[in-house]
mmCIF file of C-alpha atoms in Angstrom:
data_model
loop_
_atom_site.group_PDB
_atom_site.id
_atom_site.type_symbol
_atom_site.label_atom_id
_atom_site.label_comp_id
_atom_site.label_asym_id
_atom_site.label_seq_id
_atom_site.Cartn_x
_atom_site.Cartn_y
_atom_site.Cartn_z
ATOM 1 C CA MET A 1 5.033 -69.401 18.502
ATOM 2 C CA LYS A 2 3.773 -67.314 15.564
ATOM 3 C CA LYS A 3 2.155 -70.392 14.013
ATOM 4 C CA LYS A 4 0.276 -71.096 17.261
ATOM 5 C CA LEU A 5 -0.976 -67.492 17.435
ATOM 6 C CA LEU A 6 -2.049 -67.595 13.790
ATOM 7 C CA ALA A 7 -3.856 -70.906 14.345
ATOM 8 C CA ALA A 8 -5.622 -69.508 17.418
ATOM 9 C CA PHE A 9 -6.642 -66.386 15.494
ATOM 10 C CA LEU A 10 -7.997 -68.410 12.563
ATOM 11 C CA LEU A 11 -9.903 -70.725 14.889
ATOM 12 C CA SER A 12 -11.463 -67.842 16.813
ATOM 13 C CA THR A 13 -12.387 -66.102 13.545
ATOM 14 C CA ALA A 14 -14.053 -69.279 12.310
ATOM 15 C CA LEU A 15 -16.014 -69.638 15.553
ATOM 16 C CA VAL A 16 -17.209 -66.028 15.465
ATOM 17 C CA SER A 17 -18.289 -66.244 11.833
ATOM 18 C CA ALA A 18 -20.130 -69.509 12.471
ATOM 19 C CA GLY A 19 -22.531 -67.717 14.805
ATOM 20 C CA CYS A 20 -25.565 -69.769 15.697
ATOM 21 C CA GLY A 21 -25.296 -72.029 12.650
ATOM 22 C CA ASP A 22 -23.834 -72.327 9.187
ATOM 23 C CA ASP A 23 -27.099 -72.035 7.279
ATOM 24 C CA HIS A 24 -26.667 -68.393 6.197
ATOM 25 C CA PRO A 25 -23.735 -66.622 4.560
ATOM 26 C CA GLU A 26 -21.474 -64.461 6.710
ATOM 27 C CA GLU A 27 -22.277 -61.268 4.800
ATOM 28 C CA GLU A 28 -25.921 -61.503 5.880
ATOM 29 C CA GLY A 29 -24.553 -61.375 9.407
ATOM 30 C CA VAL A 30 -26.475 -60.549 12.506
ATOM 31 C CA ASP A 31 -29.649 -59.477 10.650
ATOM 32 C CA ALA A 32 -30.034 -62.884 8.987
ATOM 33 C CA GLU A 33 -29.611 -64.657 12.306
ATOM 34 C CA ALA A 34 -32.066 -62.269 13.972
ATOM 35 C CA CYS A 35 -34.590 -62.833 11.198
ATOM 36 C CA GLU A 36 -34.342 -66.576 11.684
ATOM 37 C CA HIS A 37 -34.912 -66.305 15.446
ATOM 38 C CA LEU A 38 -37.743 -63.770 15.074
ATOM 39 C CA GLN A 39 -39.507 -66.135 12.662
ATOM 40 C CA GLU A 40 -38.727 -69.538 14.147
ATOM 41 C CA GLY A 41 -37.752 -68.983 17.775
ATOM 42 C CA PRO A 42 -36.986 -70.446 20.146
ATOM 43 C CA ALA A 43 -39.223 -68.113 22.122
ATOM 44 C CA SER A 44 -40.071 -67.315 25.734
ATOM 45 C CA ALA A 45 -43.020 -65.287 26.959
ATOM 46 C CA VAL A 46 -42.520 -62.479 29.506
ATOM 47 C CA THR A 47 -44.849 -59.801 30.843
ATOM 48 C CA ALA A 48 -43.421 -56.287 30.972
ATOM 49 C CA THR A 49 -43.981 -54.022 33.969
ATOM 50 C CA LEU A 50 -45.058 -50.402 34.107
ATOM 51 C CA GLY A 51 -41.819 -48.930 35.409
ATOM 52 C CA THR A 52 -38.600 -50.761 36.149
ATOM 53 C CA ASP A 53 -39.437 -52.291 39.550
ATOM 54 C CA ALA A 54 -39.555 -56.080 39.157
ATOM 55 C CA ALA A 55 -39.079 -55.832 35.368
ATOM 56 C CA PRO A 56 -38.554 -59.339 33.970
ATOM 57 C CA ALA A 57 -35.138 -60.190 32.563
ATOM 58 C CA ILE A 58 -34.396 -60.972 28.937
ATOM 59 C CA LEU A 59 -31.049 -62.190 27.616
ATOM 60 C CA ALA A 60 -28.923 -62.077 24.473
ATOM 61 C CA ASP A 61 -29.284 -65.833 24.099
ATOM 62 C CA HIS A 62 -30.448 -66.343 20.492
ATOM 63 C CA ARG A 63 -34.029 -66.401 21.748
ATOM 64 C CA ARG A 64 -37.045 -64.272 20.841
ATOM 65 C CA TYR A 65 -38.809 -62.866 23.879
ATOM 66 C CA ASP A 66 -42.526 -62.321 23.325
ATOM 67 C CA VAL A 67 -43.084 -59.353 25.617
ATOM 68 C CA THR A 68 -46.678 -58.721 26.678
ATOM 69 C CA LEU A 69 -47.116 -55.013 27.276
ATOM 70 C CA ALA A 70 -49.192 -53.512 30.085
ATOM 71 C CA ASP A 71 -51.999 -50.962 29.846
ATOM 72 C CA GLY A 72 -50.441 -47.545 30.394
ATOM 73 C CA PRO A 73 -51.927 -44.058 30.389
ATOM 74 C CA ASP A 74 -51.159 -43.552 26.659
ATOM 75 C CA GLY A 75 -51.509 -47.109 25.340
ATOM 76 C CA LYS A 76 -49.666 -50.388 25.740
ATOM 77 C CA GLN A 77 -46.183 -50.096 27.211
ATOM 78 C CA GLY A 78 -43.749 -51.811 29.532
ATOM 79 C CA ALA A 79 -40.201 -52.432 30.657
ATOM 80 C CA VAL A 80 -37.885 -55.438 30.734
ATOM 81 C CA SER A 81 -34.358 -55.684 32.145
ATOM 82 C CA PHE A 82 -31.201 -56.731 30.339
ATOM 83 C CA ALA A 83 -28.003 -57.518 32.269
ATOM 84 C CA VAL A 84 -24.828 -56.812 30.310
ATOM 85 C CA SER A 85 -21.734 -58.797 31.280
ATOM 86 C CA GLU A 86 -19.505 -57.399 28.511
ATOM 87 C CA ALA A 87 -19.475 -53.789 27.325
ATOM 88 C CA ALA A 88 -20.227 -53.818 23.598
ATOM 89 C CA ASP A 89 -22.588 -52.637 20.914
ATOM 90 C CA TYR A 90 -25.820 -54.609 20.963
ATOM 91 C CA VAL A 91 -28.537 -54.788 18.324
ATOM 92 C CA ILE A 92 -32.077 -54.874 19.681
ATOM 93 C CA TYR A 93 -34.551 -56.257 17.154
ATOM 94 C CA THR A 94 -38.337 -56.092 17.365
ATOM 95 C CA ASN A 95 -41.050 -57.620 15.210
ATOM 96 C CA ALA A 96 -43.268 -54.537 15.708
ATOM 97 C CA ASP A 97 -42.534 -50.868 15.059
ATOM 98 C CA VAL A 98 -42.662 -49.609 18.666
ATOM 99 C CA ASP A 99 -40.862 -46.809 20.476
ATOM 100 C CA LEU A 100 -37.866 -47.962 22.528
ATOM 101 C CA SER A 101 -36.008 -46.139 25.271
ATOM 102 C CA ILE A 102 -33.122 -47.514 27.319
ATOM 103 C CA THR A 103 -31.856 -46.507 30.745
ATOM 104 C CA THR A 104 -29.173 -47.744 33.111
ATOM 105 C CA ALA A 105 -30.063 -49.128 36.535
ATOM 106 C CA SER A 106 -29.451 -45.646 37.972
ATOM 107 C CA GLY A 107 -31.956 -44.106 35.537
ATOM 108 C CA VAL A 108 -29.502 -42.499 33.095
ATOM 109 C CA ALA A 109 -30.778 -42.497 29.501
ATOM 110 C CA VAL A 110 -28.674 -44.493 27.015
ATOM 111 C CA GLU A 111 -28.396 -43.057 23.512
ATOM 112 C CA ILE A 112 -29.381 -45.344 20.658
ATOM 113 C CA GLU A 113 -26.708 -44.906 17.950
ATOM 114 C CA GLU A 114 -28.712 -46.219 14.996
ATOM 115 C CA SER A 115 -32.394 -46.958 14.572
ATOM 116 C CA SER A 116 -34.455 -48.201 11.665
ATOM 117 C CA SER A 117 -37.884 -49.721 11.229
ATOM 118 C CA SER A 118 -36.785 -52.326 8.689
ATOM 119 C CA SER A 119 -33.983 -54.517 7.405
ATOM 120 C CA GLU A 120 -33.193 -55.112 3.728
ATOM 121 C CA GLY A 121 -33.119 -58.881 4.035
ATOM 122 C CA CYS A 122 -36.028 -59.511 6.411
ATOM 123 C CA ALA A 123 -39.572 -58.156 6.391
ATOM 124 C CA ASP A 124 -40.122 -59.484 9.945
ATOM 125 C CA ILE A 125 -37.628 -56.986 11.387
ATOM 126 C CA LYS A 126 -39.743 -53.917 12.216
ATOM 127 C CA GLY A 127 -37.242 -52.381 14.643
ATOM 128 C CA ARG A 128 -33.438 -52.505 14.557
ATOM 129 C CA HIS A 129 -31.615 -50.465 17.203
ATOM 130 C CA VAL A 130 -27.836 -50.407 17.686
ATOM 131 C CA VAL A 131 -26.854 -49.279 21.161
ATOM 132 C CA PRO A 132 -23.556 -49.276 23.073
ATOM 133 C CA LEU A 133 -24.131 -50.791 26.512
ATOM 134 C CA THR A 134 -21.823 -50.839 29.496
ATOM 135 C CA VAL A 135 -21.546 -53.620 32.063
ATOM 136 C CA GLY A 136 -24.559 -53.635 34.379
ATOM 137 C CA THR A 137 -28.344 -53.790 34.252
ATOM 138 C CA HIS A 138 -30.263 -51.794 31.657
ATOM 139 C CA TYR A 139 -33.988 -51.289 31.246
ATOM 140 C CA LEU A 140 -35.657 -51.425 27.850
ATOM 141 C CA THR A 141 -39.001 -49.624 27.795
ATOM 142 C CA PHE A 142 -41.362 -50.206 24.870
ATOM 143 C CA GLY A 143 -44.291 -48.008 23.857
ATOM 144 C CA PRO A 144 -46.672 -46.445 24.127
ATOM 145 C CA THR A 145 -48.167 -48.409 21.227
ATOM 146 C CA SER A 146 -51.357 -50.122 20.172
ATOM 147 C CA ALA A 147 -49.545 -53.499 19.966
ATOM 148 C CA ALA A 148 -50.330 -55.848 22.847
ATOM 149 C CA THR A 149 -47.082 -57.817 22.431
ATOM 150 C CA VAL A 150 -43.717 -57.283 20.811
ATOM 151 C CA GLY A 151 -41.151 -59.913 19.888
ATOM 152 C CA VAL A 152 -37.690 -58.837 21.056
ATOM 153 C CA LEU A 153 -34.307 -60.323 20.233
ATOM 154 C CA ILE A 154 -30.928 -59.001 21.384
ATOM 155 C CA GLU A 155 -27.692 -59.853 19.613
ATOM 156 C CA GLU A 156 -24.195 -58.588 20.255
ATOM 157 C CA SER A 157 -23.123 -56.586 17.203
ATOM 158 C CA HIS A 158 -20.169 -57.939 15.256
ATOM 159 C CA ASP A 159 -20.086 -55.027 12.806
ATOM 160 C CA GLU A 160 -16.396 -54.319 12.254
ATOM 161 C CA HIS A 161 -17.208 -51.164 10.266
ATOM 162 C CA HIS A 162 -19.155 -49.555 13.087
ATOM 163 C CA GLY A 163 -16.891 -47.338 15.108
ATOM 164 C CA HIS A 164 -17.215 -44.905 17.963
ATOM 165 C CA GLU A 165 -15.397 -42.000 16.342
ATOM 166 C CA HIS A 166 -18.030 -39.289 16.629
#
């Protein structure tokens, strides 16, 4: 019985560390994978909405979403929706340094735990935001900014050192 549990654990660990491919070392982690997808895609184009009504959906599916922002009162801005099926920390990457705010479907603001405008290993990462999300729909609002589009990629965080002991 113990051998079967150990084998299952080792197999699941191998699958998690494999990620989206074996072409980058494990220690580069989620940032390396995000860099690859920000640079090479695959990509889908979506048009953000002013406000959350009818905001287009984006997914954590190893895909860059090229979000076209709308003309707002203070510059380009817009919202997209993200449905979370598993409560976890997520990393939201952008290829432009734009303001990001996140709310739940009921309008409650979600605190971003960590934010930076760069990543050591990838010059294409201009925004890196770690945020704990609960199950349900969330709205990501970008801007205001002068950028007409922003590339967005969402990955579930696998950072074992990141805890919630505040």
